[in-house]
PDB file of C-alpha atoms in Angstrom:
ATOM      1  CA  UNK A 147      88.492 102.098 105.288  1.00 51.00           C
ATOM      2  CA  UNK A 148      84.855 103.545 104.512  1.00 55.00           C
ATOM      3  CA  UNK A 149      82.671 103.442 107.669  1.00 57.00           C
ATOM      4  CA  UNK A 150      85.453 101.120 109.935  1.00 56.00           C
ATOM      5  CA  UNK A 151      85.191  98.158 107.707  1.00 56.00           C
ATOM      6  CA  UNK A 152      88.072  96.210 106.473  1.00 54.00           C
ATOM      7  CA  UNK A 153      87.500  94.512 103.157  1.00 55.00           C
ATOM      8  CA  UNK A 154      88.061  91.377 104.485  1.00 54.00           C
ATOM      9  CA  UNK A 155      85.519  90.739 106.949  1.00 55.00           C
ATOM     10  CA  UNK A 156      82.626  92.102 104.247  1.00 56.00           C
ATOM     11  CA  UNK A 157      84.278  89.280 102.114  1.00 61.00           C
ATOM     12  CA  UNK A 158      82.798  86.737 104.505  1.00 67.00           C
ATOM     13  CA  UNK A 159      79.283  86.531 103.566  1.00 74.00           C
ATOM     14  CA  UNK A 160      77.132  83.480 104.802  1.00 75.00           C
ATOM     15  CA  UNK A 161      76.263  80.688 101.906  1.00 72.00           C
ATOM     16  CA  UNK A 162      73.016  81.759 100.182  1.00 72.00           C
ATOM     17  CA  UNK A 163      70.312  79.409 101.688  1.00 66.00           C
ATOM     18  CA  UNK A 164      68.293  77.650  98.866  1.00 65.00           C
ATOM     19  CA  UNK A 165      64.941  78.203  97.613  1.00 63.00           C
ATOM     20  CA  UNK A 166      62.484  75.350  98.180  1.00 65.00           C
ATOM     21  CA  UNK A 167      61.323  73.261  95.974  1.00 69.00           C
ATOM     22  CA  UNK A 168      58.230  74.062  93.811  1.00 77.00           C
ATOM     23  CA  UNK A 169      55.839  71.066  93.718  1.00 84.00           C
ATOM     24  CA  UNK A 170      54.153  70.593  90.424  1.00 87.00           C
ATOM     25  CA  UNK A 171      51.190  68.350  89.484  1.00 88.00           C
ATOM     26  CA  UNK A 172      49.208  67.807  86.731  1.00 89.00           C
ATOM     27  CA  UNK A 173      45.418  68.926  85.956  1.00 90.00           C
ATOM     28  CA  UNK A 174      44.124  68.215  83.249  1.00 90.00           C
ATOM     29  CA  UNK A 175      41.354  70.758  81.060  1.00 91.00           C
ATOM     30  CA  UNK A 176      38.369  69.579  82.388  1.00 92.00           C
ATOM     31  CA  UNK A 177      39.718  69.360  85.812  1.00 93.00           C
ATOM     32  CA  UNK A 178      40.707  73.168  85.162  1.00 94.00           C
ATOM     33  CA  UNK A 179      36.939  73.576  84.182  1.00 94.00           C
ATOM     34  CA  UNK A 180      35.751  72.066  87.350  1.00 94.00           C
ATOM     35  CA  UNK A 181      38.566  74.220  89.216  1.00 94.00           C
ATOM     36  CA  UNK A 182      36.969  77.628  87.632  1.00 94.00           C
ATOM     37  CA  UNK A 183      33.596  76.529  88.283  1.00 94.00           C
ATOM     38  CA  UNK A 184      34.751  75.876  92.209  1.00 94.00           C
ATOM     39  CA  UNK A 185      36.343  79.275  92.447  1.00 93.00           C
ATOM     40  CA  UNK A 186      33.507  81.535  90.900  1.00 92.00           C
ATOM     41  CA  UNK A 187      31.017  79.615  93.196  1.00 94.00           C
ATOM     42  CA  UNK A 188      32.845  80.246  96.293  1.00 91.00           C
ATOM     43  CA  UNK A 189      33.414  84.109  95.180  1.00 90.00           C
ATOM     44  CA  UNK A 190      29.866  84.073  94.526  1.00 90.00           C
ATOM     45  CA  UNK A 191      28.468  82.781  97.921  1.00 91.00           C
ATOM     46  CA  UNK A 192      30.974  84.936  99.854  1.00 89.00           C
ATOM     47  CA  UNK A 193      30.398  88.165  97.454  1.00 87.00           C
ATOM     48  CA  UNK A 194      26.424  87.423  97.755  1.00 89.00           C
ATOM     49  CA  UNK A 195      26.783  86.844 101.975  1.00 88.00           C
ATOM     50  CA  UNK A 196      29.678  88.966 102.794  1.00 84.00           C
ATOM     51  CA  UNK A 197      29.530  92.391 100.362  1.00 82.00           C
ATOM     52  CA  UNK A 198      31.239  93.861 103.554  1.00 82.00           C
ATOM     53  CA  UNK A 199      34.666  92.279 102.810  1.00 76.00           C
ATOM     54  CA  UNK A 200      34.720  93.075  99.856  1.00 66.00           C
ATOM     55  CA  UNK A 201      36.273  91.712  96.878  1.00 64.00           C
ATOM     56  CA  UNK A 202      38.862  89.329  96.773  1.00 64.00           C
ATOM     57  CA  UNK A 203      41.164  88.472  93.659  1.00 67.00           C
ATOM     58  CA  UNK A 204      43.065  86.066  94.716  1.00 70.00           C
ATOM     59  CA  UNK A 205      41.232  83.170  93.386  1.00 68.00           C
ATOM     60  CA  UNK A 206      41.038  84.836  89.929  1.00 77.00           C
ATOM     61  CA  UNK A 207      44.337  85.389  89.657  1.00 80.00           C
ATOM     62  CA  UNK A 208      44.911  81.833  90.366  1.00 85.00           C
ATOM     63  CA  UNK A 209      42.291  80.921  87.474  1.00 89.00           C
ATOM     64  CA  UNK A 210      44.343  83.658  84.812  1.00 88.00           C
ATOM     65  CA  UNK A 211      47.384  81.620  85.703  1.00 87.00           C
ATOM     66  CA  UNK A 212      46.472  78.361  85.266  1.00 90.00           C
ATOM     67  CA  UNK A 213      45.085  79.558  81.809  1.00 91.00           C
ATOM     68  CA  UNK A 214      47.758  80.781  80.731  1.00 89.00           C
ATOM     69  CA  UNK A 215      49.884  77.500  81.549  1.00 89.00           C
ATOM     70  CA  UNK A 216      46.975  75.591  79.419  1.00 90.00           C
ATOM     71  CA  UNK A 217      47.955  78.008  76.572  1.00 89.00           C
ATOM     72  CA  UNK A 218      51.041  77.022  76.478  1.00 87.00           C
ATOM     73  CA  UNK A 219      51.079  73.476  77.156  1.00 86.00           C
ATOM     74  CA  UNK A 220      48.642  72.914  74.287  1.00 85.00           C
ATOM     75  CA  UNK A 221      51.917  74.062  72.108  1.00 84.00           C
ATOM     76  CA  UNK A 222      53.821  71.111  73.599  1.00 80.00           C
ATOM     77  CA  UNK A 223      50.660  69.057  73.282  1.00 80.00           C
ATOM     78  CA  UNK A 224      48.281  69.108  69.866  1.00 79.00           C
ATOM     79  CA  UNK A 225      45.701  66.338  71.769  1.00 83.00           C
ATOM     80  CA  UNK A 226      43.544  68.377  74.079  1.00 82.00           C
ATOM     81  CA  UNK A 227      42.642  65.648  75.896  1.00 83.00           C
ATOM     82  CA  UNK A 228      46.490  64.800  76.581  1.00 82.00           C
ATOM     83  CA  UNK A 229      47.068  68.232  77.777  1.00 84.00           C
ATOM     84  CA  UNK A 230      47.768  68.756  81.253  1.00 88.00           C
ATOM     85  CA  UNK A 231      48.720  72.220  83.074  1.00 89.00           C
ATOM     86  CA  UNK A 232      51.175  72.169  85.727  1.00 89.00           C
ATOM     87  CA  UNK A 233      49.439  73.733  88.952  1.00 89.00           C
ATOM     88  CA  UNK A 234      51.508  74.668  91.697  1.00 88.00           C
ATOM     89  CA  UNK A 235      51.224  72.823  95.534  1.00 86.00           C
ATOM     90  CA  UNK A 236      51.017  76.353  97.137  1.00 84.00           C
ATOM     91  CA  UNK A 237      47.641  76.380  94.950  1.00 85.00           C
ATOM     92  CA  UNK A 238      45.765  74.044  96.736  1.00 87.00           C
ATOM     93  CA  UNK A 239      45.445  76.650  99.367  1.00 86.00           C
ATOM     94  CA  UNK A 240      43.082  77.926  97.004  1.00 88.00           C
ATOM     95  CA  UNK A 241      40.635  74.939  96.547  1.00 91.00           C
ATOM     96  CA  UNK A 242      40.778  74.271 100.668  1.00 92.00           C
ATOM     97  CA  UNK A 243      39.410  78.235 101.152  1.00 91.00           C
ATOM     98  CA  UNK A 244      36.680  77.754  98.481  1.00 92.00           C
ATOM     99  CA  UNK A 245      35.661  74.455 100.483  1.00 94.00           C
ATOM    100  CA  UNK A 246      35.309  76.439 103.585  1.00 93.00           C
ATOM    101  CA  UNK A 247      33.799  79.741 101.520  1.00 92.00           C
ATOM    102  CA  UNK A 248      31.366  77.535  99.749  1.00 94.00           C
ATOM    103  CA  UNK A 249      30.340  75.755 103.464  1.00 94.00           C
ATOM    104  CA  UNK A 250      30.708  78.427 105.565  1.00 93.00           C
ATOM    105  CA  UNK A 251      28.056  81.168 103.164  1.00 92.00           C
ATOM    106  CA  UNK A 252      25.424  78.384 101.522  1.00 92.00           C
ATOM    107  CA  UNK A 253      26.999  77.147  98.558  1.00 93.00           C
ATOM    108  CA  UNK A 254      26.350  74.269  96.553  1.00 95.00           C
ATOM    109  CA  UNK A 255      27.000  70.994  98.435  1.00 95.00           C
ATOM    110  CA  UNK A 256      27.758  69.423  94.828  1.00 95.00           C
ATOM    111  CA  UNK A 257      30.338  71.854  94.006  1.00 95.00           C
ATOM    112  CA  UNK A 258      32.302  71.338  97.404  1.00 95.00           C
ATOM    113  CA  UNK A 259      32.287  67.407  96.540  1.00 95.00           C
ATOM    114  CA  UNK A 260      33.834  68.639  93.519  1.00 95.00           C
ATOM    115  CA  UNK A 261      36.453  70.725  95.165  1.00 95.00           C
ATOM    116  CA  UNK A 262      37.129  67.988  97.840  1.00 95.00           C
ATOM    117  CA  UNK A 263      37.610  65.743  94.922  1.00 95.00           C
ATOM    118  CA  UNK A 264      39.844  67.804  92.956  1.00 95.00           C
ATOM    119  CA  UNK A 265      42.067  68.838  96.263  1.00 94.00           C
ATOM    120  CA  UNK A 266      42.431  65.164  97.380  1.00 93.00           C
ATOM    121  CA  UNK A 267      43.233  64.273  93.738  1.00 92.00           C
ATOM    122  CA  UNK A 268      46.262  66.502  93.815  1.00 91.00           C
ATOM    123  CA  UNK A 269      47.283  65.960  96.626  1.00 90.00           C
ATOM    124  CA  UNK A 270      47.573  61.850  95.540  1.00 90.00           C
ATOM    125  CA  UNK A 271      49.672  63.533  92.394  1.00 88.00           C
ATOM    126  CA  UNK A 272      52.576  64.971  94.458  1.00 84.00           C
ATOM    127  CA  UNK A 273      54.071  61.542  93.785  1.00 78.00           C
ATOM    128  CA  UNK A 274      54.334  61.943  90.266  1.00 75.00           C
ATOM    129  CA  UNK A 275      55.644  65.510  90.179  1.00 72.00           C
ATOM    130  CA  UNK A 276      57.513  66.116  86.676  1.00 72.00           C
ATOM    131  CA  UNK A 277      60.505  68.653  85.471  1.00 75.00           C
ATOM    132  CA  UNK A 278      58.754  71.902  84.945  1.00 80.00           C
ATOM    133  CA  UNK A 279      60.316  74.649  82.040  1.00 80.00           C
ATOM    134  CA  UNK A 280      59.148  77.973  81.475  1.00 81.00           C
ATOM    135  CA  UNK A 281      57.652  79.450  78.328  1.00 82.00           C
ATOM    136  CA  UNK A 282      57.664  83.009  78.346  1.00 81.00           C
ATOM    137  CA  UNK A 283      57.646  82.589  82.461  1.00 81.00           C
ATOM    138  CA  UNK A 284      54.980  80.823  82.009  1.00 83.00           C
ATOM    139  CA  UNK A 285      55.545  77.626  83.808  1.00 83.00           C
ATOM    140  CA  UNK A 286      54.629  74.176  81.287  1.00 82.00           C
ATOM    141  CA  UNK A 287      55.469  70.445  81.963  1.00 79.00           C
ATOM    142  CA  UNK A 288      59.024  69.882  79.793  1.00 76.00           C
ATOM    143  CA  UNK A 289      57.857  67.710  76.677  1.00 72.00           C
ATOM    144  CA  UNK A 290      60.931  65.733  77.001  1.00 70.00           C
ATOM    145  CA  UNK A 291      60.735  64.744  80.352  1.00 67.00           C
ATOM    146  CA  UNK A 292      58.938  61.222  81.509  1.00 63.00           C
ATOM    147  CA  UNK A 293      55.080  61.187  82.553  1.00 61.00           C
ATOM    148  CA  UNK A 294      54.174  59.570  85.212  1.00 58.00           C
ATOM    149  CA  UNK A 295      52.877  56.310  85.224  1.00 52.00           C
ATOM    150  CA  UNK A 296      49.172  57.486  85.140  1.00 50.00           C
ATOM    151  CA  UNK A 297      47.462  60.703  85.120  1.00 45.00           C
ATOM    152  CA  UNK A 298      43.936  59.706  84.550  1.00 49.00           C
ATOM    153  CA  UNK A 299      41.806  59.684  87.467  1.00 48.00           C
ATOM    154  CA  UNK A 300      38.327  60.383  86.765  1.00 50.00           C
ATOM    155  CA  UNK A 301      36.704  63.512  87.465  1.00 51.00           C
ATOM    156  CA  UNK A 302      32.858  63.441  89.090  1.00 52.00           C
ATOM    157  CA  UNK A 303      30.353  63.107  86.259  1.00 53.00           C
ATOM    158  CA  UNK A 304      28.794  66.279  85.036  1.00 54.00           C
ATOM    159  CA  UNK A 305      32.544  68.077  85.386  1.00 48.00           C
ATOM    160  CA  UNK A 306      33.982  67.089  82.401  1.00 46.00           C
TER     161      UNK A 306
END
């Protein structure tokens, strides 16, 4: 016996508990436009109001993400306009902190429509979640799996 335990009782290991769910939904590349534009702004206002926070990445790294997963879903999709990136439900986080960054330090009323829009826009889209593969861990939307009924909700004029 090593350390006073039997074999036996270190056999009896609870059952692994399972990961949740990712929740994928589709943007399309103009929405991803409008989501870069939303980001930068609020990094601007808080970097312009706030220089003693410092700066934060976070939002960027979202942005580098999401272009990467356009990347590759324009290899399962030729039509730009037919291509849609698979953003993640843990990323709306990102788009309800720009809202308050963009209120809270001065921004652009027209850009946090924008972000409102874009955030309530997924969140109506968690209905239609598809089967998500990975290219490269890179996640994409599988090509052989069904849309959903209907991705295409407009986006606010000028954001396209």
């Amino acid at each position: 016996m090593l350390f006073g335990k039997s074999r036996a009782k270190s056999a009896a290991r609870p059952a692994p508990v399972p990961f949740p769910r990712v929740e994928y939904v589709p943007m399309s590349l103009a929405e991803l436009a409008a989501y870069e534009r939303v980001m930068l702004h609020a990094a601007d206002r808080v970097a312009a109001r706030r220089p003693d926070i410092g700066y934060r990445s976070h939002h960027q790294d979202v942005i580098g993400n999401l272009y990467r997963s356009a990347g590759a879903a324009s290899v399962t999709e030729s039509d730009p306009e037919k291509v849609r990136i698979p953003i993640q439900k843990a990323d709306f986080l990102s788009l309800e902190y720009a809202i308050w960054d963009i209120q809270t330090y001065g921004g652009s009323p027209e850009i946090a429509q924008v972000a409102r829009h874009l955030l309530n826009r997924f969140n109506a889209l968690l209905g239609q979640q598809r089967a998500v593969v990975h290219m490269g861990g890179t996640p994409v939307f599988d090509p052989d799996a069904p849309a959903p009924v209907s991705t295409d909700y407009p986006v606010l004029p000028g954001w396209q």
